[in-house]
Coordinates of C-alpha atoms and ligand atoms in Angstrom, one line a residue:
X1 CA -212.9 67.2 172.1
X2 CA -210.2 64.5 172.1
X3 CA -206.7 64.9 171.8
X4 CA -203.5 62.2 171.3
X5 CA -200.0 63.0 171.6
X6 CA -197.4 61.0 169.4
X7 CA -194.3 62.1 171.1
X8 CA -190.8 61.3 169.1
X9 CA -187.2 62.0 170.9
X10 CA -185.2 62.7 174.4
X11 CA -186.9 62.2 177.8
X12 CA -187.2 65.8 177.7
X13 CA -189.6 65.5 174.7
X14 CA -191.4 62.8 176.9
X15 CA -192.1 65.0 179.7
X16 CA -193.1 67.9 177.9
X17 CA -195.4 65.8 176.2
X18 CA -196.7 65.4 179.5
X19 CA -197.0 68.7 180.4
X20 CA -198.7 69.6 176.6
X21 CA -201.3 67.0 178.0
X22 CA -201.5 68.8 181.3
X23 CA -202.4 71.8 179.9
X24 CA -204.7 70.6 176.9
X25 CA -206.8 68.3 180.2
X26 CA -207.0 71.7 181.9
X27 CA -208.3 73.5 179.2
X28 CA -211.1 70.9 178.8
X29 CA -210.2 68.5 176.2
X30 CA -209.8 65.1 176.8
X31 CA -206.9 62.6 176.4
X32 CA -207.2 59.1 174.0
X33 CA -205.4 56.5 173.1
X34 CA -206.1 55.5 169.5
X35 CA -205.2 58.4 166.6
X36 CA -209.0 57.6 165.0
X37 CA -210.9 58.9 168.2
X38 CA -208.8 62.0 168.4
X39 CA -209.8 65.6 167.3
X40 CA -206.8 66.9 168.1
X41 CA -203.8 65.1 167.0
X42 CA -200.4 66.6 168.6
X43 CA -196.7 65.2 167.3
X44 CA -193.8 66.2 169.2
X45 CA -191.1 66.1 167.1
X46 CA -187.0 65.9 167.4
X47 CA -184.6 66.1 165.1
X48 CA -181.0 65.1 166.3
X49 CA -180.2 62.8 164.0
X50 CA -181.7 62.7 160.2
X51 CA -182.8 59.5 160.6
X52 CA -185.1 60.9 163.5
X53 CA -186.3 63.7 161.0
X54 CA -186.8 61.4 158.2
X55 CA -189.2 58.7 160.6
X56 CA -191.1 62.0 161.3
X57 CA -191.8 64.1 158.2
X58 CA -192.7 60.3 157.3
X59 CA -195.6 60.1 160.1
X60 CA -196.5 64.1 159.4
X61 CA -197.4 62.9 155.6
X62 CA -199.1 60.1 157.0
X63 CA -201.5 62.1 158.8
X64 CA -202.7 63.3 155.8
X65 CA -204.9 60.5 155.7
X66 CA -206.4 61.3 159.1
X67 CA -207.3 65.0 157.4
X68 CA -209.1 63.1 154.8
X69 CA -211.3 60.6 156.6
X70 CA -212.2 63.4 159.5
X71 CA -211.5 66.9 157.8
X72 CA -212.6 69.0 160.9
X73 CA -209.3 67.4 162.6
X74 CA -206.9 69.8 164.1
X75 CA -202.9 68.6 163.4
X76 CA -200.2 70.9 165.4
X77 CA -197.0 69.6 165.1
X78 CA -194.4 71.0 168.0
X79 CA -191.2 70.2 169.5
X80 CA -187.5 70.6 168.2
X81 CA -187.9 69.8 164.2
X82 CA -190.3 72.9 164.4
X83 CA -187.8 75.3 165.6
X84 CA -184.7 74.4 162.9
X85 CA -184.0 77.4 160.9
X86 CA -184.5 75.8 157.7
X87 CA -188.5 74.7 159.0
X88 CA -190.0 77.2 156.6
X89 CA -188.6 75.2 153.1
X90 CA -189.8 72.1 154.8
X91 CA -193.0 73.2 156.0
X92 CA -194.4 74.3 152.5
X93 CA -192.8 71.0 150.9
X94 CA -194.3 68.7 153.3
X95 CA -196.4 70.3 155.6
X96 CA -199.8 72.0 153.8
X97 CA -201.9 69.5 155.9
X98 CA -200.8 70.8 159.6
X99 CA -202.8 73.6 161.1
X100 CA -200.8 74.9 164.2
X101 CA -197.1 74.7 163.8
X102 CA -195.4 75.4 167.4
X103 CA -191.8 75.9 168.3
X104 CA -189.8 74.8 171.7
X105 CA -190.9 78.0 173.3
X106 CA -194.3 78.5 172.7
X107 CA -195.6 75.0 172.8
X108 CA -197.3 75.7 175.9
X109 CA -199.5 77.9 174.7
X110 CA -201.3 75.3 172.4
X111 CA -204.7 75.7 173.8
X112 CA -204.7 79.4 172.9
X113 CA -203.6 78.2 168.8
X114 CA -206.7 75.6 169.1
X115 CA -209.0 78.1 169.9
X116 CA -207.7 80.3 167.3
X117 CA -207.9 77.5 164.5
X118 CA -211.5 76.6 166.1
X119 CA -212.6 80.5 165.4
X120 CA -211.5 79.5 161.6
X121 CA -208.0 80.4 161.2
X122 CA -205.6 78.6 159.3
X123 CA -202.1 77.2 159.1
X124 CA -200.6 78.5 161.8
X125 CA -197.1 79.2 162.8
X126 CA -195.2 80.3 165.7
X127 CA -191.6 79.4 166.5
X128 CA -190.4 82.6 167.7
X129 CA -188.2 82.3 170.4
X130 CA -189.3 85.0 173.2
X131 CA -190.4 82.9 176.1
X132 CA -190.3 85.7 178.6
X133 CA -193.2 84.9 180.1
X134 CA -192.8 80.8 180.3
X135 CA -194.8 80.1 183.3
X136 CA -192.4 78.1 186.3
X137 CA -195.3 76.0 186.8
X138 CA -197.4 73.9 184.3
X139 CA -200.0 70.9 185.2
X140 CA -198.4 67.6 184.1
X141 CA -200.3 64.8 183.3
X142 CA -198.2 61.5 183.9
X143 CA -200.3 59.3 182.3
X144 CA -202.9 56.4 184.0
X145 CA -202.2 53.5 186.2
X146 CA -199.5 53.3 188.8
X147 CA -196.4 55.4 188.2
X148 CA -193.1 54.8 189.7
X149 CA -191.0 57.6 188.1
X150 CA -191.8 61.4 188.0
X151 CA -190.0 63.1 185.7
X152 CA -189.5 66.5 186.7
X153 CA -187.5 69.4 184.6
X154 CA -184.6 71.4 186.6
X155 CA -183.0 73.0 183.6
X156 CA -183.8 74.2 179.8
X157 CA -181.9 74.7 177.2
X158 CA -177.8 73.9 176.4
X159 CA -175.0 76.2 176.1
X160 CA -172.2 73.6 175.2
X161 CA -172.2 73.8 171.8
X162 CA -170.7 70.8 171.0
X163 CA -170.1 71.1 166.9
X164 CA -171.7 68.1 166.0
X165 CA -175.1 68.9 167.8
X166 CA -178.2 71.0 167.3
X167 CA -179.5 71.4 170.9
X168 CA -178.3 74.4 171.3
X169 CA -179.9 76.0 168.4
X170 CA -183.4 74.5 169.1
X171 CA -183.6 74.6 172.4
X172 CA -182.1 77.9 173.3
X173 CA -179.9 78.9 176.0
X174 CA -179.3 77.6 179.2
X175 CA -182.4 78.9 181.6
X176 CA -182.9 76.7 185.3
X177 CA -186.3 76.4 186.9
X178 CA -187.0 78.5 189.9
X179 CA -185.7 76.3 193.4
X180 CA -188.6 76.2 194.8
X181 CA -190.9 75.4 192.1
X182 CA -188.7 72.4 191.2
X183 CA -188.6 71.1 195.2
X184 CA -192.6 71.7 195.0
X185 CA -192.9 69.3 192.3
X186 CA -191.4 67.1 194.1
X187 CA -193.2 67.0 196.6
X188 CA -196.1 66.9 195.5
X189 CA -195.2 63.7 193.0
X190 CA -194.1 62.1 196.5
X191 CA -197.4 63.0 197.9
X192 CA -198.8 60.8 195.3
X193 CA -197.1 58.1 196.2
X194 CA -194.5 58.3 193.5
X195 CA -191.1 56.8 194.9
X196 CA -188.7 57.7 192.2
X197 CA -187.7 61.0 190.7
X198 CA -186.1 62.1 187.1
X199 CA -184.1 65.2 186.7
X200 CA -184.7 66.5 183.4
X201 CA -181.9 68.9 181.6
X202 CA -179.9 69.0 178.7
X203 CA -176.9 69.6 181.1
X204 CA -178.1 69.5 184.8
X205 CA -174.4 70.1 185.9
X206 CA -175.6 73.8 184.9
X207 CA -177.8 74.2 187.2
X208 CA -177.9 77.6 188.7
X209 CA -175.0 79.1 186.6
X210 CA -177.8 81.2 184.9
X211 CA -179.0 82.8 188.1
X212 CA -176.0 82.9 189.7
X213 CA -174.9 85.5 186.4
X214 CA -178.1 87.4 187.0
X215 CA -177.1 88.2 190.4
X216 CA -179.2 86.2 192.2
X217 CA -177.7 85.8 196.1
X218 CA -176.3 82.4 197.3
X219 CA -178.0 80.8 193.9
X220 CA -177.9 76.9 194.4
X221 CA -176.4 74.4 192.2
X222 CA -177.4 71.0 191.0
X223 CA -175.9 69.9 194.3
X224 CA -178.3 71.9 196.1
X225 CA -181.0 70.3 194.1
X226 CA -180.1 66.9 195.0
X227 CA -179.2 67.7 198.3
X228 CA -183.2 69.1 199.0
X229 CA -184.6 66.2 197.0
X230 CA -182.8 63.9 199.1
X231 CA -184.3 65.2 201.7
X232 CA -187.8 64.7 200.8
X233 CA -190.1 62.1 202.5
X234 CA -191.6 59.5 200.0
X235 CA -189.1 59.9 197.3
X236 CA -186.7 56.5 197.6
X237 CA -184.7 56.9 194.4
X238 CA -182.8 60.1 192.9
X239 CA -181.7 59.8 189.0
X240 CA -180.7 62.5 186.8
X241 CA -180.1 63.1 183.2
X242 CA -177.9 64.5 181.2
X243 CA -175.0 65.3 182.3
X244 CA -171.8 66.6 181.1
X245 CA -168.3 64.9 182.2
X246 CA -166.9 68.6 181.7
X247 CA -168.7 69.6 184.3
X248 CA -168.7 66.6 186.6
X249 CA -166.4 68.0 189.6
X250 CA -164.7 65.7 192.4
X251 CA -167.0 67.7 194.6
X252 CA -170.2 66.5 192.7
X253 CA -169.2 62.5 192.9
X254 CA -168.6 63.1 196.7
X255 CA -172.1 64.8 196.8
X256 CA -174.0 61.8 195.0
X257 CA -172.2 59.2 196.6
X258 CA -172.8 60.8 200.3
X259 CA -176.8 61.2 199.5
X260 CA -178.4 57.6 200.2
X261 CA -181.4 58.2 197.6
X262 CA -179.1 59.4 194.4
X263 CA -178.6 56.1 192.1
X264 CA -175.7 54.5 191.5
X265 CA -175.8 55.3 188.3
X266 CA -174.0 57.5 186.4
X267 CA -174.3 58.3 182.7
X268 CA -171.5 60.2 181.0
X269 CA -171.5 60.6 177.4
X270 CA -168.2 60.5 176.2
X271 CA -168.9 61.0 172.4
X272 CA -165.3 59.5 171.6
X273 CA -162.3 58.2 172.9
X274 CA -159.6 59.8 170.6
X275 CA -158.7 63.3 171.7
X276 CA -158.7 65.0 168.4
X277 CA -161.8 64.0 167.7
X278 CA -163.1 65.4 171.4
X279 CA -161.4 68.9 170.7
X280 CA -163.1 68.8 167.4
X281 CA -166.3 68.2 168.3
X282 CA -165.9 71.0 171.5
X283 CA -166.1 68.6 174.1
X284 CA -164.0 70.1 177.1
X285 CA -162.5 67.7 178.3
X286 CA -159.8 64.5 177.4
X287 CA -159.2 61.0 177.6
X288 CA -157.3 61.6 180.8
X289 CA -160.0 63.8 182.5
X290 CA -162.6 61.7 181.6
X291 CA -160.7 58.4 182.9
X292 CA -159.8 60.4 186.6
X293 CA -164.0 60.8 187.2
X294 CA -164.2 57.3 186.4
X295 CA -161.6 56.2 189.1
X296 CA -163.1 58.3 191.5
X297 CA -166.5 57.1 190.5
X298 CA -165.1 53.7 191.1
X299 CA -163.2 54.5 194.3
X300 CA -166.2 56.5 196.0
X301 CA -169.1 53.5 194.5
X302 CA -167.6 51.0 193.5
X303 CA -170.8 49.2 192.6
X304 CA -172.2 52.1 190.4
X305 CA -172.7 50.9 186.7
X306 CA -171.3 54.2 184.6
X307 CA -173.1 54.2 180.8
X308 CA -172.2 56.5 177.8
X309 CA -173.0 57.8 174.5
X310 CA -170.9 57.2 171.8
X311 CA -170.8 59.0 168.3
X312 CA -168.8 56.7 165.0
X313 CA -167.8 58.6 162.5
X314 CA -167.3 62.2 163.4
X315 CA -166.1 64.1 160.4
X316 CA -162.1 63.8 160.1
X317 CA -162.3 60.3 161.9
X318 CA -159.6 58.2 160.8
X319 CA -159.5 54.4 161.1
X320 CA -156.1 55.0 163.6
X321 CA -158.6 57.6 165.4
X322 CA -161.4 54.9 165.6
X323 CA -158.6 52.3 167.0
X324 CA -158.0 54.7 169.9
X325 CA -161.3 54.8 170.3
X326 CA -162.0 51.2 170.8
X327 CA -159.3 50.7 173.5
X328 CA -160.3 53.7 175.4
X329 CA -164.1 52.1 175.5
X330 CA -162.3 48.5 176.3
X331 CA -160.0 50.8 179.2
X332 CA -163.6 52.4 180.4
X333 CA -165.7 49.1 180.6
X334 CA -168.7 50.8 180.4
X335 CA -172.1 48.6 181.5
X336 CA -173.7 50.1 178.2
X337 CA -173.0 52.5 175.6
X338 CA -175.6 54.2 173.5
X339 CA -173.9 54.6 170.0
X340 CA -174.9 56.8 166.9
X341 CA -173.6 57.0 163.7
X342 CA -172.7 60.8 162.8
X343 CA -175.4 62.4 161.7
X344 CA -174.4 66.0 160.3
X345 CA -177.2 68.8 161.3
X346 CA -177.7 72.0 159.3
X347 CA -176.4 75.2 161.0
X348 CA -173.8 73.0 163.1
X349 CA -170.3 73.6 163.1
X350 CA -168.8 69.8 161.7
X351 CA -172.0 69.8 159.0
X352 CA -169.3 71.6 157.1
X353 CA -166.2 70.2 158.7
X354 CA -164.1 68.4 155.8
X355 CA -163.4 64.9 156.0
X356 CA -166.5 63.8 156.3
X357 CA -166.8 60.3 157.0
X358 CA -168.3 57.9 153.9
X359 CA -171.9 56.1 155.2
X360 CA -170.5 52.4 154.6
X361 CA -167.4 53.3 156.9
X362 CA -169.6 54.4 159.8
X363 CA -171.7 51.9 159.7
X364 CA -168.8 49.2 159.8
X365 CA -167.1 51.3 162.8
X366 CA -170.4 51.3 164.0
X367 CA -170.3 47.0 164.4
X368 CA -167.4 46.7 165.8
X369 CA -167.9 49.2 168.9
X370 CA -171.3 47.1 169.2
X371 CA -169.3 44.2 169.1
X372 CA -166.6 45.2 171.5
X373 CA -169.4 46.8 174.3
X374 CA -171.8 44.1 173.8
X375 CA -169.4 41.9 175.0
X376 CA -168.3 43.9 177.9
X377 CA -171.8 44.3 178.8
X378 CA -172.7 40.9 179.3
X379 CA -169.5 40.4 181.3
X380 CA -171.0 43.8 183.5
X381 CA -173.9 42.0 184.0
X382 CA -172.8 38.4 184.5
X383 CA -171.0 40.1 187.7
X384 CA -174.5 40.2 188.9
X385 CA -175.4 36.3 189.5
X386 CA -176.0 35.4 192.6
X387 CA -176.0 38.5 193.8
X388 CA -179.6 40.1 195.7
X389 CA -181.2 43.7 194.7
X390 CA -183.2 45.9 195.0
X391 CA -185.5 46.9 192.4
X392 CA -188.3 49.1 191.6
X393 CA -191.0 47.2 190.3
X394 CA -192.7 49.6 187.0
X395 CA -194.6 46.6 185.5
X396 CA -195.8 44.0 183.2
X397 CA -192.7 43.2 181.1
X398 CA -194.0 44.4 177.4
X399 CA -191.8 41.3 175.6
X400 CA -192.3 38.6 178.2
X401 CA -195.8 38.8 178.8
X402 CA -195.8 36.3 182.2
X403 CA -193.0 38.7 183.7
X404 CA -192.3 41.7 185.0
X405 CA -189.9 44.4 184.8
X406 CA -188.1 47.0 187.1
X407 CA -185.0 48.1 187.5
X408 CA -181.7 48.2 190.4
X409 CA -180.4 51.0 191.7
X410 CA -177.6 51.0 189.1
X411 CA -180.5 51.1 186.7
X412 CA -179.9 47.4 185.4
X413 CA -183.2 46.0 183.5
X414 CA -184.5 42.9 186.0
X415 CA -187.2 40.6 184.4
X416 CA -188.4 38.2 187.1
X417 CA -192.1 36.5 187.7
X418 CA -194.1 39.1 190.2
X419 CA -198.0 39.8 190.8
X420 CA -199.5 43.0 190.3
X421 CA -199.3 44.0 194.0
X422 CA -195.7 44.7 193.3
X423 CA -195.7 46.9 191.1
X424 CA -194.2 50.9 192.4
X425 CA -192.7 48.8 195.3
X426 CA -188.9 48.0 195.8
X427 CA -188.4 43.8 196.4
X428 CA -185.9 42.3 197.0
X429 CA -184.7 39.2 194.0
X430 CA -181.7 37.1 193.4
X431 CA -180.1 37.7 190.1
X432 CA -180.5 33.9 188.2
X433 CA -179.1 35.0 184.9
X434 CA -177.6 37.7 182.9
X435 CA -178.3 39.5 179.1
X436 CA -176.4 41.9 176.7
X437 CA -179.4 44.6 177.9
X438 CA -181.2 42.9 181.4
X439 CA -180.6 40.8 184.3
X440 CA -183.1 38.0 185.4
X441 CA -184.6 36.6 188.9
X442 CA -186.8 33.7 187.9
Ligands
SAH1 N1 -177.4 66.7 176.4 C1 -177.1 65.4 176.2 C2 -177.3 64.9 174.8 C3 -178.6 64.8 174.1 S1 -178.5 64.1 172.6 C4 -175.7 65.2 176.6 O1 -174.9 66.0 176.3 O2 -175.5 64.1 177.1 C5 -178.2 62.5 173.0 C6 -177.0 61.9 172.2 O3 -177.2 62.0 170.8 C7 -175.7 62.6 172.4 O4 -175.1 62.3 173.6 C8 -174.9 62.2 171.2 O5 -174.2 61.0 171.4 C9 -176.0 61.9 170.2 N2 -175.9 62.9 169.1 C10 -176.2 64.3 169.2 N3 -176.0 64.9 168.0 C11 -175.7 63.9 167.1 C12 -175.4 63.9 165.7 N4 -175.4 65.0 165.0 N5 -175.1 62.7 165.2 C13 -175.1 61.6 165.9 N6 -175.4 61.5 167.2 C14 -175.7 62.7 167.8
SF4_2 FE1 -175.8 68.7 172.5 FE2 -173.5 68.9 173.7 FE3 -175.6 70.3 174.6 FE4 -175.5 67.7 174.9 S1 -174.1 69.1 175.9 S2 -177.2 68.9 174.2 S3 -174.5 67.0 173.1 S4 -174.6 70.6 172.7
F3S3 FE1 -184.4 65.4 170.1 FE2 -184.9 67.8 171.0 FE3 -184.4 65.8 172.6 S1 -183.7 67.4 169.2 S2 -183.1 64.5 171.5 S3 -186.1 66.0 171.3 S4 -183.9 68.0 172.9

């Protein structure tokens, strides 16, 4: 039997969609590419903005059609959407068609629910959240050809709480992977010849807080983590992600600068730049704090490129509010910003905040921050002309189909002519020309 994924959301989403195919390969079914072919179609949902939700229960309805034209097909639907409180109303709205319905903590366990609906149960659902038993380690499987980056999970779950998001409520709390599973992993990816690893956590500035609590002696911290990683032989480049400026100690920026295989990189999610709205949406920190670990981010490397999040529109969000904003982010110069429009989420502290924020008004604040970081990011990268890096060939570029694609240390987009022999290598190129969202070598 065949299976395809259709994997929607976070990085952590990609990799456990990686891991689902681990575990379905070792179980005996086989992976495809093309939704027709498969018996066994998975979606891996998230839902952290409506917009996400409404693209997916969109696709779900969709796959009606595949039920149709091959009814012995099996549809389980897992991931973050599943687990939402409300999932119940939605599932018998829009979801008669699906036959396994997983949550976050018992997706792994899929093969076991495919048996079961192949000995002729029906509609299945299980998003209760005891994962006692999660196994430390699962098979991955990091899809074909050359790969140059493993992504590899240190921490699940969030404990922030910041008002705004649902994280917290769908992915349960904070829980870090066993040490010595994680340093394993990676070395066994390096052993394959992979040269660049991924962190994976909602907050991997956590790391270790949960076992320290449980008593565990001398429990390491996401130092510790990078510190070992560092030291494996193979791995070339160290990234990380996400982490949380609250949490991003002096300590921690003199750690990642001293260890010559951590990026340069850093990506801090800032949400907003107006300290009402941080303390309203349970942040942790201010503008002040949050422009010191730039300075010293800048004083320890000054080449690293520093990126953010950004969320318009935050319920109580005045235009003055928005202002302050704006001159914070033109104060930060951030290389790139990811920016949302506020999206309230059921069960979430500001869904019910007052002063919530009218569509049309986001989406105007939303163009002019895009406006302002745009600009700023071309100037970021314009920096780079003339200049010579190193970069981590990944492949064939997907929009320029004569080029390739990799990235710098700083994690900067390179397009540049190459050969196929490149790719999973680091080269050495000479930045010709500069975009809003790449650099080029031609
Ligand atoms: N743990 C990560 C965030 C994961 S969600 C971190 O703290 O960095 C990725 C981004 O989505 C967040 O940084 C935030 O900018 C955005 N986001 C989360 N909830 C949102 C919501 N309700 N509306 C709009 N954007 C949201
Ligand atoms: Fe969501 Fe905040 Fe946790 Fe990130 S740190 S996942 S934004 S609650
Ligand atoms: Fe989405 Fe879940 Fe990631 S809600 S952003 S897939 S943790």
């Amino acid at each position: 039997m065949k299976f395809y994924i259709k994997t929607f959301g976070c990085q952590m989403n990609e990799h456990d969609s990686e891991i689902i195919a681990g575990v379905l390969e070792s179980t005996g079914y086989q992976p495809c590419d093309e939704l027709d072919e498969a018996d066994i179609i998975v979606v891996n949902t998230c839902c952290i903005r409506e917009s996400a939700e409404n693209k997916i229960w969109g696709y779900i309805g969709n796959l009606k059609n595949a039920k149709y034209k091959k009814p012995g097909v099996i549809i389980a639907v897992l991931g973050c959407m599943m687990q939402q409180q409300n999932i119940g109303d939605m599932l018998n709205r829009m979801g008669k068609h699906l036959d396994i319905v997983l949550g976050t903590y018992q997706q792994h366990r899929l093969p076991e629910y495919i048996s079961r609906v192949l000995g002729g149960e029906r509609r299945i659902v299980d998003i209760s959240e005891d994962n006692r038993d999660f196994p430390d380690v699962l098979p991955s499987d990091r899809g074909d050809g050359p790969i140059h980056t493993a992504q590899i999970n240190i921490i699940y779950g969030c404990n922030n709480f910041c008002s705004y998001c649902i994280v917290p409520y769908v992915r349960g709390r904070e829980r870090s992977r066993d040490f010595n599973a994680i340093i394993d992993e990676i070395r066994q990816v390096a052993g394959q010849g992979i040269k660049e690893i991924m962190l994976l956590g909602q907050n991997v500035n956590s790391y270790g807080k949960d076992l320290a609590k449980a008593g565990v002696e001398n429990a390491p911290d996401f130092a510790a983590v990078l510190e070992a990683a560092n030291a494996v032989e193979g791995i070339e480049r160290i990234r990380y992600m996400s982490s949380h400026p609250r949490d991003f100690s002096p300590a921690l920026v003199d750690t990642i600068s001293r260890l010559s295989k951590v990026c340069s990189y850093y990506h801090l999610p800032l949400q907003s730049g107006c300290d009402k709205t941080l303390k309203a949406m349970n942040r942790g920190y201010d503008r002040a704090r949050y422009a010191e670990i730039i300075r010293q981010i800048r004083t320890t490397t000054p080449d690293a490129a520093i990126t953010t999040d950004l969320i318009v529109g935050f319920p109580g969000e005045t235009e003055e509010d928005f202002r302050e904003c704006l001159d914070f982010i033109a104060e930060c110069r951030f290389d790139a910003a990811y920016t949302f429009l506020y999206s309230p989420r059921s069960g979430t502290v500001a869904a019910t905040m007052p002063g919530q924020v009218p569509l049309a008004v986001k989406k105007e604040r939303l163009q002019r921050l895009t406006n302002l970081q745009n600009q700023i990011s071309l100037e970021k990268n314009l920096a780079y002309v003339g200049r010579k890096v190193k970069v981590l060939v990944e492949g064939e570029s997907k929009n320029n189909p004569d080029c390739y694609t990799g990235r710098t240390d700083s994690n900067k987009i390179v397009i540049f002519h190459g050969e196929p022999q490149m790719i999973n290598q680091i080269v050495e190129l000479e930045i010709t020309a500069a975009k809003t969202w790449h650099l080029e070598a031609f």
